[in-house]
Amino acid sequence: FAPFPHRQQMLSLDNAFSPEDLRAWEERARRALGMGPDGGIEYVCELKIDGLSISLVYEGGRFVAGGTRGNGAVGEDITLNLRTLPAI
């Protein structure tokens, strides 16, 4: 497949398997947000289900291109495959 450069980076969810993993993630998030250890943050959590992430590009309400997440900056162009799906 041809490269599919993303207009905006596609990020991935991180796994957490222990309370220590969650605390380490929270510390990184607080640093990134410039928050101290006592600032209030509300969380919503759900189980991570593996699957496929794609980026869809529409212009004027019409589907024009789509690609896989790849490394988050560049994926693979799967536009022709996606055109076979009536819901897109």
mmCIF file of N, CA and C in Angstrom:
data_model
loop_
_atom_site.group_PDB
_atom_site.id
_atom_site.type_symbol
_atom_site.label_atom_id
_atom_site.label_comp_id
_atom_site.label_asym_id
_atom_site.label_seq_id
_atom_site.Cartn_x
_atom_site.Cartn_y
_atom_site.Cartn_z
ATOM 1 N N PHE A 1 0.839 -1.194 0.000
ATOM 2 C CA PHE A 1 0.000 0.000 0.000
ATOM 3 C C PHE A 1 0.876 1.247 0.000
ATOM 4 N N ALA A 2 0.369 2.286 -0.617
ATOM 5 C CA ALA A 2 1.090 3.564 -0.645
ATOM 6 C C ALA A 2 1.038 4.216 0.736
ATOM 7 N N PRO A 3 2.018 5.058 1.043
ATOM 8 C CA PRO A 3 1.983 5.772 2.328
ATOM 9 C C PRO A 3 0.777 6.706 2.410
ATOM 10 N N PHE A 4 0.250 6.857 3.619
ATOM 11 C CA PHE A 4 -0.878 7.745 3.881
ATOM 12 C C PHE A 4 -0.482 8.685 5.014
ATOM 13 N N PRO A 5 0.052 9.877 4.674
ATOM 14 C CA PRO A 5 0.432 10.812 5.738
ATOM 15 C C PRO A 5 -0.816 11.409 6.385
ATOM 16 N N HIS A 6 -0.857 11.391 7.706
ATOM 17 C CA HIS A 6 -2.011 11.922 8.432
ATOM 18 C C HIS A 6 -1.931 13.437 8.543
ATOM 19 N N ARG A 7 -3.072 14.100 8.421
ATOM 20 C CA ARG A 7 -3.138 15.560 8.577
ATOM 21 C C ARG A 7 -2.880 15.951 10.027
ATOM 22 N N GLN A 8 -3.287 15.084 10.936
ATOM 23 C CA GLN A 8 -3.042 15.271 12.367
ATOM 24 C C GLN A 8 -2.643 13.907 12.923
ATOM 25 N N GLN A 9 -1.644 13.876 13.789
ATOM 26 C CA GLN A 9 -1.128 12.615 14.305
ATOM 27 C C GLN A 9 -2.228 11.803 14.980
ATOM 28 N N MET A 10 -2.266 10.506 14.682
ATOM 29 C CA MET A 10 -3.195 9.586 15.330
ATOM 30 C C MET A 10 -2.468 8.932 16.491
ATOM 31 N N LEU A 11 -2.947 9.154 17.686
ATOM 32 C CA LEU A 11 -2.315 8.586 18.871
ATOM 33 C C LEU A 11 -2.932 7.236 19.201
ATOM 34 N N SER A 12 -2.278 6.498 20.068
ATOM 35 C CA SER A 12 -2.737 5.177 20.475
ATOM 36 C C SER A 12 -2.994 5.178 21.967
ATOM 37 N N LEU A 13 -3.889 4.314 22.401
ATOM 38 C CA LEU A 13 -4.142 4.148 23.829
ATOM 39 C C LEU A 13 -3.018 3.346 24.458
ATOM 40 N N ASP A 14 -2.706 3.644 25.710
ATOM 41 C CA ASP A 14 -1.701 2.885 26.450
ATOM 42 C C ASP A 14 -2.378 1.804 27.280
ATOM 43 N N ASN A 15 -1.664 0.726 27.516
ATOM 44 C CA ASN A 15 -2.147 -0.333 28.405
ATOM 45 C C ASN A 15 -1.727 -0.022 29.836
ATOM 46 N N ALA A 16 -2.561 -0.403 30.784
ATOM 47 C CA ALA A 16 -2.211 -0.325 32.204
ATOM 48 C C ALA A 16 -2.620 -1.648 32.823
ATOM 49 N N PHE A 17 -1.661 -2.321 33.462
ATOM 50 C CA PHE A 17 -1.933 -3.636 34.033
ATOM 51 C C PHE A 17 -1.874 -3.645 35.554
ATOM 52 N N SER A 18 -1.544 -2.512 36.160
ATOM 53 C CA SER A 18 -1.420 -2.483 37.611
ATOM 54 C C SER A 18 -1.711 -1.066 38.120
ATOM 55 N N PRO A 19 -1.964 -0.931 39.415
ATOM 56 C CA PRO A 19 -2.141 0.411 39.983
ATOM 57 C C PRO A 19 -0.911 1.297 39.759
ATOM 58 N N GLU A 20 0.289 0.703 39.769
ATOM 59 C CA GLU A 20 1.506 1.474 39.536
ATOM 60 C C GLU A 20 1.533 2.046 38.117
ATOM 61 N N ASP A 21 1.058 1.252 37.131
ATOM 62 C CA ASP A 21 0.977 1.742 35.754
ATOM 63 C C ASP A 21 0.056 2.957 35.672
ATOM 64 N N LEU A 22 -1.079 2.894 36.367
ATOM 65 C CA LEU A 22 -2.022 4.012 36.352
ATOM 66 C C LEU A 22 -1.431 5.255 37.009
ATOM 67 N N ARG A 23 -0.740 5.068 38.131
ATOM 68 C CA ARG A 23 -0.119 6.213 38.811
ATOM 69 C C ARG A 23 0.952 6.849 37.933
ATOM 70 N N ALA A 24 1.753 6.039 37.266
ATOM 71 C CA ALA A 24 2.793 6.571 36.386
ATOM 72 C C ALA A 24 2.165 7.348 35.225
ATOM 73 N N TRP A 25 1.068 6.823 34.671
ATOM 74 C CA TRP A 25 0.378 7.529 33.594
ATOM 75 C C TRP A 25 -0.163 8.863 34.093
ATOM 76 N N GLU A 26 -0.762 8.857 35.291
ATOM 77 C CA GLU A 26 -1.323 10.092 35.829
ATOM 78 C C GLU A 26 -0.224 11.140 36.045
ATOM 79 N N GLU A 27 0.917 10.717 36.532
ATOM 80 C CA GLU A 27 2.031 11.656 36.721
ATOM 81 C C GLU A 27 2.464 12.272 35.387
ATOM 82 N N ARG A 28 2.547 11.451 34.328
ATOM 83 C CA ARG A 28 2.912 11.972 33.002
ATOM 84 C C ARG A 28 1.844 12.939 32.496
ATOM 85 N N ALA A 29 0.579 12.597 32.698
ATOM 86 C CA ALA A 29 -0.514 13.470 32.251
ATOM 87 C C ALA A 29 -0.488 14.795 32.994
ATOM 88 N N ARG A 30 -0.276 14.754 34.291
ATOM 89 C CA ARG A 30 -0.220 15.992 35.087
ATOM 90 C C ARG A 30 0.942 16.884 34.644
ATOM 91 N N ARG A 31 2.099 16.272 34.386
ATOM 92 C CA ARG A 31 3.240 17.061 33.909
ATOM 93 C C ARG A 31 2.922 17.706 32.562
ATOM 94 N N ALA A 32 2.322 16.925 31.665
ATOM 95 C CA ALA A 32 1.995 17.447 30.335
ATOM 96 C C ALA A 32 0.981 18.587 30.411
ATOM 97 N N LEU A 33 0.088 18.535 31.396
ATOM 98 C CA LEU A 33 -0.922 19.577 31.572
ATOM 99 C C LEU A 33 -0.458 20.711 32.468
ATOM 100 N N GLY A 34 0.748 20.589 33.021
ATOM 101 C CA GLY A 34 1.275 21.614 33.910
ATOM 102 C C GLY A 34 0.531 21.681 35.235
ATOM 103 N N MET A 35 0.026 20.535 35.705
ATOM 104 C CA MET A 35 -0.741 20.480 36.951
ATOM 105 C C MET A 35 0.110 19.935 38.085
ATOM 106 N N GLY A 36 -0.167 20.388 39.279
ATOM 107 C CA GLY A 36 0.477 19.845 40.461
ATOM 108 C C GLY A 36 -0.187 18.553 40.894
ATOM 109 N N PRO A 37 0.322 17.932 41.953
ATOM 110 C CA PRO A 37 -0.206 16.635 42.405
ATOM 111 C C PRO A 37 -1.599 16.728 43.035
ATOM 112 N N ASP A 38 -2.060 17.948 43.375
ATOM 113 C CA ASP A 38 -3.354 18.072 44.048
ATOM 114 C C ASP A 38 -4.469 18.581 43.145
ATOM 115 N N GLY A 39 -4.180 18.879 41.899
ATOM 116 C CA GLY A 39 -5.218 19.365 40.986
ATOM 117 C C GLY A 39 -6.241 18.285 40.699
ATOM 118 N N GLY A 40 -7.501 18.683 40.622
ATOM 119 C CA GLY A 40 -8.572 17.709 40.382
ATOM 120 C C GLY A 40 -8.664 17.290 38.927
ATOM 121 N N ILE A 41 -8.721 16.002 38.709
ATOM 122 C CA ILE A 41 -8.907 15.441 37.375
ATOM 123 C C ILE A 41 -10.005 14.385 37.485
ATOM 124 N N GLU A 42 -10.950 14.398 36.544
ATOM 125 C CA GLU A 42 -11.972 13.351 36.491
ATOM 126 C C GLU A 42 -11.593 12.371 35.392
ATOM 127 N N TYR A 43 -11.843 11.098 35.640
ATOM 128 C CA TYR A 43 -11.468 10.048 34.692
ATOM 129 C C TYR A 43 -12.679 9.236 34.265
ATOM 130 N N VAL A 44 -12.605 8.732 33.044
ATOM 131 C CA VAL A 44 -13.543 7.747 32.542
ATOM 132 C C VAL A 44 -12.684 6.602 32.032
ATOM 133 N N CYS A 45 -12.941 5.399 32.486
ATOM 134 C CA CYS A 45 -12.123 4.252 32.100
ATOM 135 C C CYS A 45 -12.989 3.185 31.458
ATOM 136 N N GLU A 46 -12.395 2.460 30.530
ATOM 137 C CA GLU A 46 -13.067 1.324 29.928
ATOM 138 C C GLU A 46 -12.002 0.328 29.491
ATOM 139 N N LEU A 47 -12.420 -0.904 29.313
ATOM 140 C CA LEU A 47 -11.487 -1.923 28.837
ATOM 141 C C LEU A 47 -11.044 -1.589 27.425
ATOM 142 N N LYS A 48 -9.781 -1.849 27.132
ATOM 143 C CA LYS A 48 -9.272 -1.627 25.790
ATOM 144 C C LYS A 48 -9.552 -2.869 24.959
ATOM 145 N N ILE A 49 -10.217 -2.665 23.841
ATOM 146 C CA ILE A 49 -10.507 -3.757 22.916
ATOM 147 C C ILE A 49 -9.670 -3.510 21.672
ATOM 148 N N ASP A 50 -8.824 -4.475 21.326
ATOM 149 C CA ASP A 50 -7.979 -4.308 20.155
ATOM 150 C C ASP A 50 -8.817 -4.332 18.893
ATOM 151 N N GLY A 51 -8.376 -3.573 17.950
ATOM 152 C CA GLY A 51 -9.075 -3.505 16.674
ATOM 153 C C GLY A 51 -8.245 -2.711 15.683
ATOM 154 N N LEU A 52 -8.889 -2.197 14.687
ATOM 155 C CA LEU A 52 -8.224 -1.453 13.635
ATOM 156 C C LEU A 52 -8.658 0.000 13.707
ATOM 157 N N SER A 53 -7.710 0.911 13.648
ATOM 158 C CA SER A 53 -8.020 2.339 13.599
ATOM 159 C C SER A 53 -7.754 2.836 12.193
ATOM 160 N N ILE A 54 -8.682 3.642 11.686
ATOM 161 C CA ILE A 54 -8.484 4.244 10.371
ATOM 162 C C ILE A 54 -8.806 5.724 10.453
ATOM 163 N N SER A 55 -8.239 6.463 9.538
ATOM 164 C CA SER A 55 -8.525 7.876 9.398
ATOM 165 C C SER A 55 -9.292 8.053 8.101
ATOM 166 N N LEU A 56 -10.450 8.719 8.185
ATOM 167 C CA LEU A 56 -11.269 8.970 7.001
ATOM 168 C C LEU A 56 -11.217 10.449 6.674
ATOM 169 N N VAL A 57 -11.064 10.770 5.404
ATOM 170 C CA VAL A 57 -11.018 12.164 4.963
ATOM 171 C C VAL A 57 -12.242 12.422 4.085
ATOM 172 N N TYR A 58 -13.006 13.441 4.481
ATOM 173 C CA TYR A 58 -14.176 13.868 3.721
ATOM 174 C C TYR A 58 -13.963 15.296 3.250
ATOM 175 N N GLU A 59 -14.370 15.585 2.036
ATOM 176 C CA GLU A 59 -14.344 16.947 1.509
ATOM 177 C C GLU A 59 -15.718 17.240 0.936
ATOM 178 N N GLY A 60 -16.325 18.323 1.407
ATOM 179 C CA GLY A 60 -17.672 18.656 0.941
ATOM 180 C C GLY A 60 -18.677 17.566 1.240
ATOM 181 N N GLY A 61 -18.457 16.827 2.348
ATOM 182 C CA GLY A 61 -19.377 15.758 2.721
ATOM 183 C C GLY A 61 -19.178 14.451 1.975
ATOM 184 N N ARG A 62 -18.171 14.387 1.117
ATOM 185 C CA ARG A 62 -17.901 13.162 0.341
ATOM 186 C C ARG A 62 -16.597 12.527 0.795
ATOM 187 N N PHE A 63 -16.630 11.208 0.934
ATOM 188 C CA PHE A 63 -15.423 10.464 1.296
ATOM 189 C C PHE A 63 -14.420 10.560 0.154
ATOM 190 N N VAL A 64 -13.164 10.955 0.476
ATOM 191 C CA VAL A 64 -12.145 11.072 -0.567
ATOM 192 C C VAL A 64 -10.917 10.200 -0.321
ATOM 193 N N ALA A 65 -10.644 9.854 0.942
ATOM 194 C CA ALA A 65 -9.444 9.052 1.206
ATOM 195 C C ALA A 65 -9.514 8.455 2.603
ATOM 196 N N GLY A 66 -8.728 7.401 2.799
ATOM 197 C CA GLY A 66 -8.653 6.782 4.116
ATOM 198 C C GLY A 66 -7.382 5.973 4.253
ATOM 199 N N GLY A 67 -6.887 5.912 5.495
ATOM 200 C CA GLY A 67 -5.663 5.170 5.732
ATOM 201 C C GLY A 67 -5.617 4.572 7.122
ATOM 202 N N THR A 68 -4.738 3.610 7.303
ATOM 203 C CA THR A 68 -4.540 2.977 8.602
ATOM 204 C C THR A 68 -3.767 3.915 9.515
ATOM 205 N N ARG A 69 -3.759 3.620 10.831
ATOM 206 C CA ARG A 69 -3.032 4.454 11.780
ATOM 207 C C ARG A 69 -1.524 4.374 11.555
ATOM 208 N N GLY A 70 -1.010 3.218 11.234
ATOM 209 C CA GLY A 70 0.428 3.056 11.031
ATOM 210 C C GLY A 70 1.199 3.451 12.277
ATOM 211 N N ASN A 71 2.193 4.314 12.131
ATOM 212 C CA ASN A 71 2.981 4.751 13.282
ATOM 213 C C ASN A 71 2.408 6.011 13.922
ATOM 214 N N GLY A 72 1.244 6.437 13.463
ATOM 215 C CA GLY A 72 0.595 7.623 13.995
ATOM 216 C C GLY A 72 0.812 8.849 13.127
ATOM 217 N N ALA A 73 1.937 8.898 12.425
ATOM 218 C CA ALA A 73 2.229 10.007 11.517
ATOM 219 C C ALA A 73 1.932 9.611 10.070
ATOM 220 N N VAL A 74 2.266 8.362 9.727
ATOM 221 C CA VAL A 74 2.050 7.849 8.377
ATOM 222 C C VAL A 74 1.508 6.432 8.475
ATOM 223 N N GLY A 75 0.404 6.189 7.781
ATOM 224 C CA GLY A 75 -0.171 4.851 7.716
ATOM 225 C C GLY A 75 -0.105 4.339 6.287
ATOM 226 N N GLU A 76 -1.027 3.439 5.960
ATOM 227 C CA GLU A 76 -1.110 2.902 4.605
ATOM 228 C C GLU A 76 -2.422 3.350 3.983
ATOM 229 N N ASP A 77 -2.357 3.742 2.721
ATOM 230 C CA ASP A 77 -3.539 4.212 1.994
ATOM 231 C C ASP A 77 -4.417 3.010 1.634
ATOM 232 N N ILE A 78 -5.601 2.958 2.230
ATOM 233 C CA ILE A 78 -6.541 1.864 1.952
ATOM 234 C C ILE A 78 -7.846 2.420 1.386
ATOM 235 N N THR A 79 -7.745 3.541 0.674
ATOM 236 C CA THR A 79 -8.924 4.205 0.114
ATOM 237 C C THR A 79 -9.750 3.261 -0.746
ATOM 238 N N LEU A 80 -9.114 2.528 -1.638
ATOM 239 C CA LEU A 80 -9.870 1.633 -2.527
ATOM 240 C C LEU A 80 -10.617 0.563 -1.740
ATOM 241 N N ASN A 81 -10.004 0.023 -0.705
ATOM 242 C CA ASN A 81 -10.661 -0.987 0.118
ATOM 243 C C ASN A 81 -11.871 -0.373 0.826
ATOM 244 N N LEU A 82 -11.692 0.844 1.358
ATOM 245 C CA LEU A 82 -12.767 1.495 2.111
ATOM 246 C C LEU A 82 -13.949 1.855 1.229
ATOM 247 N N ARG A 83 -13.706 2.110 -0.049
ATOM 248 C CA ARG A 83 -14.807 2.449 -0.974
ATOM 249 C C ARG A 83 -15.788 1.282 -1.134
ATOM 250 N N THR A 84 -15.390 0.084 -0.763
ATOM 251 C CA THR A 84 -16.288 -1.070 -0.875
ATOM 252 C C THR A 84 -17.283 -1.153 0.281
ATOM 253 N N LEU A 85 -17.101 -0.319 1.309
ATOM 254 C CA LEU A 85 -17.988 -0.350 2.484
ATOM 255 C C LEU A 85 -19.084 0.696 2.327
ATOM 256 N N PRO A 86 -20.328 0.279 2.176
ATOM 257 C CA PRO A 86 -21.422 1.232 1.941
ATOM 258 C C PRO A 86 -21.608 2.267 3.054
ATOM 259 N N ALA A 87 -21.222 1.944 4.279
ATOM 260 C CA ALA A 87 -21.443 2.852 5.416
ATOM 261 C C ALA A 87 -20.452 4.014 5.430
ATOM 262 N N ILE A 88 -19.413 3.953 4.614
ATOM 263 C CA ILE A 88 -18.399 5.021 4.629
ATOM 264 C C ILE A 88 -18.708 6.017 3.522
#
